[in-house]
Short mmCIF file of C-alpha atoms in Angstrom, two decimals:
data_model
loop_
_atom_site.label_atom_id
_atom_site.label_comp_id
_atom_site.label_asym_id
_atom_site.label_seq_id
_atom_site.Cartn_x
_atom_site.Cartn_y
_atom_site.Cartn_z
CA ASP A 26 80.62 98.76 117.28
CA ALA A 27 81.73 99.79 120.77
CA VAL A 28 85.24 100.64 119.63
CA ALA A 29 84.05 102.51 116.57
CA ASN A 30 81.61 104.55 118.65
CA ASP A 31 84.22 105.25 121.26
CA LEU A 32 87.00 106.31 118.90
CA ARG A 33 84.77 107.90 116.20
CA ARG A 34 87.17 107.09 113.43
CA ASP A 35 87.92 104.39 110.87
CA LEU A 36 89.03 101.00 112.19
CA PHE A 37 91.75 98.86 110.57
CA ALA A 38 92.56 95.19 110.82
CA THR A 39 95.26 93.11 109.13
CA LEU A 40 94.94 89.40 108.44
CA ASP A 41 96.88 86.72 106.60
CA ASP A 42 95.33 86.30 103.18
CA SER A 43 94.77 82.61 103.85
CA GLU A 44 92.65 83.26 107.01
CA PHE A 45 89.45 82.82 105.06
CA ASP A 46 87.08 82.35 108.04
CA ALA A 47 88.44 85.47 109.83
CA LEU A 48 88.18 87.44 106.59
CA ASP A 49 84.58 86.39 106.18
CA ALA A 50 83.85 87.29 109.86
CA CYS A 51 85.36 90.70 109.34
CA ALA A 52 83.27 91.26 106.19
CA ARG A 53 80.13 90.47 108.14
CA ALA A 54 81.28 93.00 110.76
CA GLY A 55 81.40 95.74 108.14
CA PHE A 56 85.09 95.62 107.07
CA THR A 57 86.08 95.96 103.41
CA GLU A 58 89.40 95.38 101.72
CA HIS A 59 91.74 98.42 101.85
CA ARG A 60 94.94 97.02 100.39
CA ARG A 61 96.94 93.84 99.88
CA GLU A 62 100.57 93.17 100.59
CA SER A 63 102.72 90.20 99.51
CA CYS A 64 105.72 88.66 101.24
CA TYR A 65 108.78 87.63 99.22
CA LYS A 66 112.05 85.81 99.57
CA ILE A 67 114.88 87.48 97.59
CA PRO A 68 118.07 85.58 96.88
CA SER A 69 121.30 87.36 97.83
CA ASP A 70 123.45 85.60 95.18
CA PRO A 71 124.35 88.18 92.48
CA ALA A 72 124.41 85.38 89.89
CA VAL A 73 120.67 84.97 90.48
CA THR A 74 119.66 88.61 91.04
CA GLY A 75 121.75 89.99 88.24
CA LEU A 76 122.94 92.77 90.49
CA GLY A 77 126.61 91.92 90.37
CA ASP A 78 127.36 94.66 87.89
CA ALA A 79 124.74 97.18 88.99
CA ALA A 80 126.58 100.53 88.96
CA LEU A 81 125.70 103.93 90.35
CA PRO A 82 125.25 106.75 87.86
CA PRO A 83 128.08 109.29 87.54
CA GLY A 84 128.34 111.68 90.48
CA VAL A 85 126.30 109.48 92.92
CA SER A 86 128.19 107.85 95.81
CA VAL A 87 127.19 105.67 98.76
CA ILE A 88 127.80 106.00 102.47
CA SER A 89 126.70 103.88 105.47
CA ALA A 90 123.84 105.13 107.52
CA GLY A 91 126.32 105.00 110.40
CA GLU A 92 128.23 107.85 108.68
CA ALA A 93 125.18 109.88 107.71
CA ASP A 94 123.91 112.99 109.42
CA ILE A 95 121.00 111.59 111.43
CA ASP A 96 118.71 114.59 110.95
CA ARG A 97 119.19 114.59 107.17
CA LEU A 98 118.69 110.81 107.13
CA ARG A 99 115.48 111.19 109.11
CA LEU A 100 114.12 113.81 106.72
CA LEU A 101 115.06 111.60 103.72
CA ASP A 102 113.15 108.70 105.33
CA ASP A 103 110.17 110.91 105.83
CA ASP A 104 110.16 112.03 102.17
CA LEU A 105 110.57 108.49 100.83
CA ARG A 106 107.74 107.12 102.96
CA GLN A 107 105.24 109.46 101.31
CA ASP A 108 105.43 107.24 98.19
CA VAL A 109 105.14 103.93 100.08
CA PRO A 110 101.55 102.64 100.41
CA GLY A 111 100.58 102.37 104.05
CA THR A 112 103.20 104.79 105.33
CA ASP A 113 102.34 108.03 103.47
CA GLY A 114 101.72 110.81 105.92
CA TRP A 115 104.20 109.36 108.45
CA ARG A 116 106.74 111.76 110.04
CA TRP A 117 109.34 110.67 112.53
CA ASP A 118 110.20 112.48 115.75
CA PRO A 119 113.98 112.67 116.21
CA ALA A 120 114.17 110.47 119.28
CA GLY A 121 111.98 107.77 117.78
CA PHE A 122 113.93 107.68 114.52
CA LYS A 123 117.30 107.34 116.36
CA GLU A 124 115.99 104.52 118.47
CA GLU A 125 114.49 102.67 115.44
CA THR A 126 117.56 103.18 113.25
CA PHE A 127 120.39 102.28 115.65
CA GLY A 128 118.71 99.54 117.64
CA HIS A 129 119.85 95.90 117.74
CA ARG A 130 118.76 95.27 114.10
CA PHE A 131 121.01 98.00 112.64
CA ASP A 132 123.69 96.74 110.28
CA PRO A 133 126.03 99.56 108.99
CA GLU A 134 126.98 97.44 105.97
CA THR A 135 123.46 96.86 104.76
CA TYR A 136 121.90 100.23 105.64
CA LEU A 137 123.25 102.41 102.88
CA VAL A 138 122.54 105.98 101.71
CA ALA A 139 122.95 107.26 98.16
CA VAL A 140 124.45 110.80 98.00
CA GLY A 141 123.98 112.98 94.89
CA PRO A 142 126.59 115.20 93.23
CA ASP A 143 125.38 118.19 95.24
CA GLY A 144 125.61 116.34 98.53
CA GLN A 145 121.83 115.70 98.71
CA TYR A 146 120.78 112.40 100.26
CA ALA A 147 119.07 110.77 97.24
CA GLY A 148 117.87 107.37 98.41
CA LEU A 149 118.55 104.47 100.71
CA VAL A 150 118.42 100.77 101.19
CA ARG A 151 118.09 99.19 104.61
CA VAL A 152 118.32 95.49 105.35
CA TRP A 153 117.68 94.78 109.03
CA ASN A 154 119.84 92.24 110.87
CA ASN A 155 117.11 89.86 111.84
CA ARG A 156 117.43 86.09 112.23
CA VAL A 157 116.59 86.11 108.51
CA PRO A 158 117.69 89.49 107.03
CA ARG A 159 114.70 91.68 106.18
CA LEU A 160 114.59 94.35 103.49
CA GLY A 161 112.89 97.24 105.29
CA LEU A 162 113.01 99.74 102.37
CA VAL A 163 114.73 100.57 99.13
CA ALA A 164 113.66 103.85 97.69
CA VAL A 165 114.96 106.83 95.78
CA LEU A 166 113.82 110.45 95.53
CA ALA A 167 112.02 111.37 92.26
CA PRO A 168 114.95 113.24 90.57
CA TYR A 169 117.18 110.14 90.84
CA ARG A 170 114.68 107.45 89.76
CA ARG A 171 115.11 105.35 86.65
CA ARG A 172 118.85 105.81 86.79
CA GLY A 173 119.82 102.49 88.45
CA VAL A 174 120.34 103.92 91.87
CA ALA A 175 117.96 101.51 93.64
CA ARG A 176 119.49 98.48 91.92
CA ALA A 177 122.95 99.60 92.77
CA LEU A 178 122.04 100.08 96.47
CA LEU A 179 120.38 96.68 96.56
CA GLY A 180 123.33 95.06 94.82
CA ARG A 181 125.73 96.35 97.44
CA ALA A 182 123.58 95.37 100.41
CA LEU A 183 122.73 91.92 99.10
CA GLY A 184 126.32 91.42 97.98
CA VAL A 185 127.45 91.87 101.63
CA LEU A 186 125.06 89.14 102.73
CA HIS A 187 126.19 86.82 99.95
CA GLU A 188 129.85 87.28 100.95
CA ARG A 189 129.00 86.60 104.53
CA GLY A 190 127.35 83.34 103.49
CA ALA A 191 130.47 82.34 101.52
CA ALA A 192 132.52 83.03 104.67
CA GLY A 193 130.27 80.73 106.79
CA ALA A 194 128.12 83.34 108.52
CA ILE A 195 126.07 82.06 111.45
CA ARG A 196 122.90 83.84 110.43
CA GLU A 197 120.87 83.02 107.35
CA THR A 198 122.29 85.06 104.42
CA ARG A 199 121.18 83.13 101.35
CA TYR A 200 118.08 85.26 100.98
CA VAL A 201 116.27 88.33 102.32
CA VAL A 202 112.60 88.64 103.20
CA ALA A 203 110.54 91.64 102.12
CA GLU A 204 106.97 92.90 101.76
CA ALA A 205 105.48 95.04 99.01
CA ASP A 206 102.01 96.45 98.37
CA ASP A 207 100.39 94.54 95.50
CA GLU A 208 99.57 97.81 93.75
CA ASN A 209 103.11 99.21 94.04
CA GLU A 210 103.98 98.22 90.51
CA PRO A 211 107.61 99.50 90.50
CA SER A 212 108.46 97.54 93.69
CA VAL A 213 106.74 94.35 92.53
CA THR A 214 108.48 94.61 89.15
CA LEU A 215 111.89 95.17 90.80
CA LEU A 216 111.47 92.21 93.16
CA SER A 217 110.35 89.95 90.28
CA SER A 218 113.39 90.94 88.27
CA LEU A 219 115.64 89.76 91.11
CA GLY A 220 114.16 86.30 91.20
CA ALA A 221 112.13 86.94 94.29
CA ARG A 222 109.53 84.31 95.19
CA ARG A 223 106.18 85.11 96.75
CA THR A 224 105.64 83.26 100.01
CA GLY A 225 102.34 84.58 101.21
CA GLY A 226 100.53 87.80 101.89
CA SER A 227 98.23 89.87 104.05
CA VAL A 228 95.06 91.86 103.68
CA GLU A 229 94.49 95.26 105.34
CA LEU A 230 90.83 95.82 106.05
CA ILE A 231 89.01 99.03 106.90
CA ARG A 232 85.71 99.76 108.58
CA ARG A 233 84.67 103.29 107.77
CA TYR A 234 83.30 105.45 110.56
CA THR A 235 79.97 106.92 109.56
#
């Protein structure tokens, strides 16, 4: 009550979906469910994902984010986020985007950008170089959807990890972890088609300011 009265705006909380006592306590405090997100483990083996032969459509090419124009990449990221539940409305400032992109988690071989025939940045996939690789985002602008671009981008990024595993990589490369909003049907369908396994989830709660 004190925080809500002080800030005079909606309050949010996120809990693991198995924290039943905490969820009940938040419900008694006036919070209601806003959205749900599931966590997945995605295999990197193309024999399992079926991405070994995923090809880009004619005229579309791929470059590393390390080769991309950083301002154009930032604007692409802004545009793609508008269709991602929980990040719509987000806009990067240039300094923040540069720091986030090229920090210690950046991997130029698994952060890839699709480029259309006219040179437009059309989509991206980024897998962060964590202890267990994490799929941060795979998304494509509307004019390039349903043409296999996302699958081709994922195939390349996951293929890099699979090859590293075959070469005896120190880090875990057999799978990638990811999160997806439960109501984001295209993302959930894509992950399911790759043999991804749900490992848990979270609930975002909201207490409306009145």
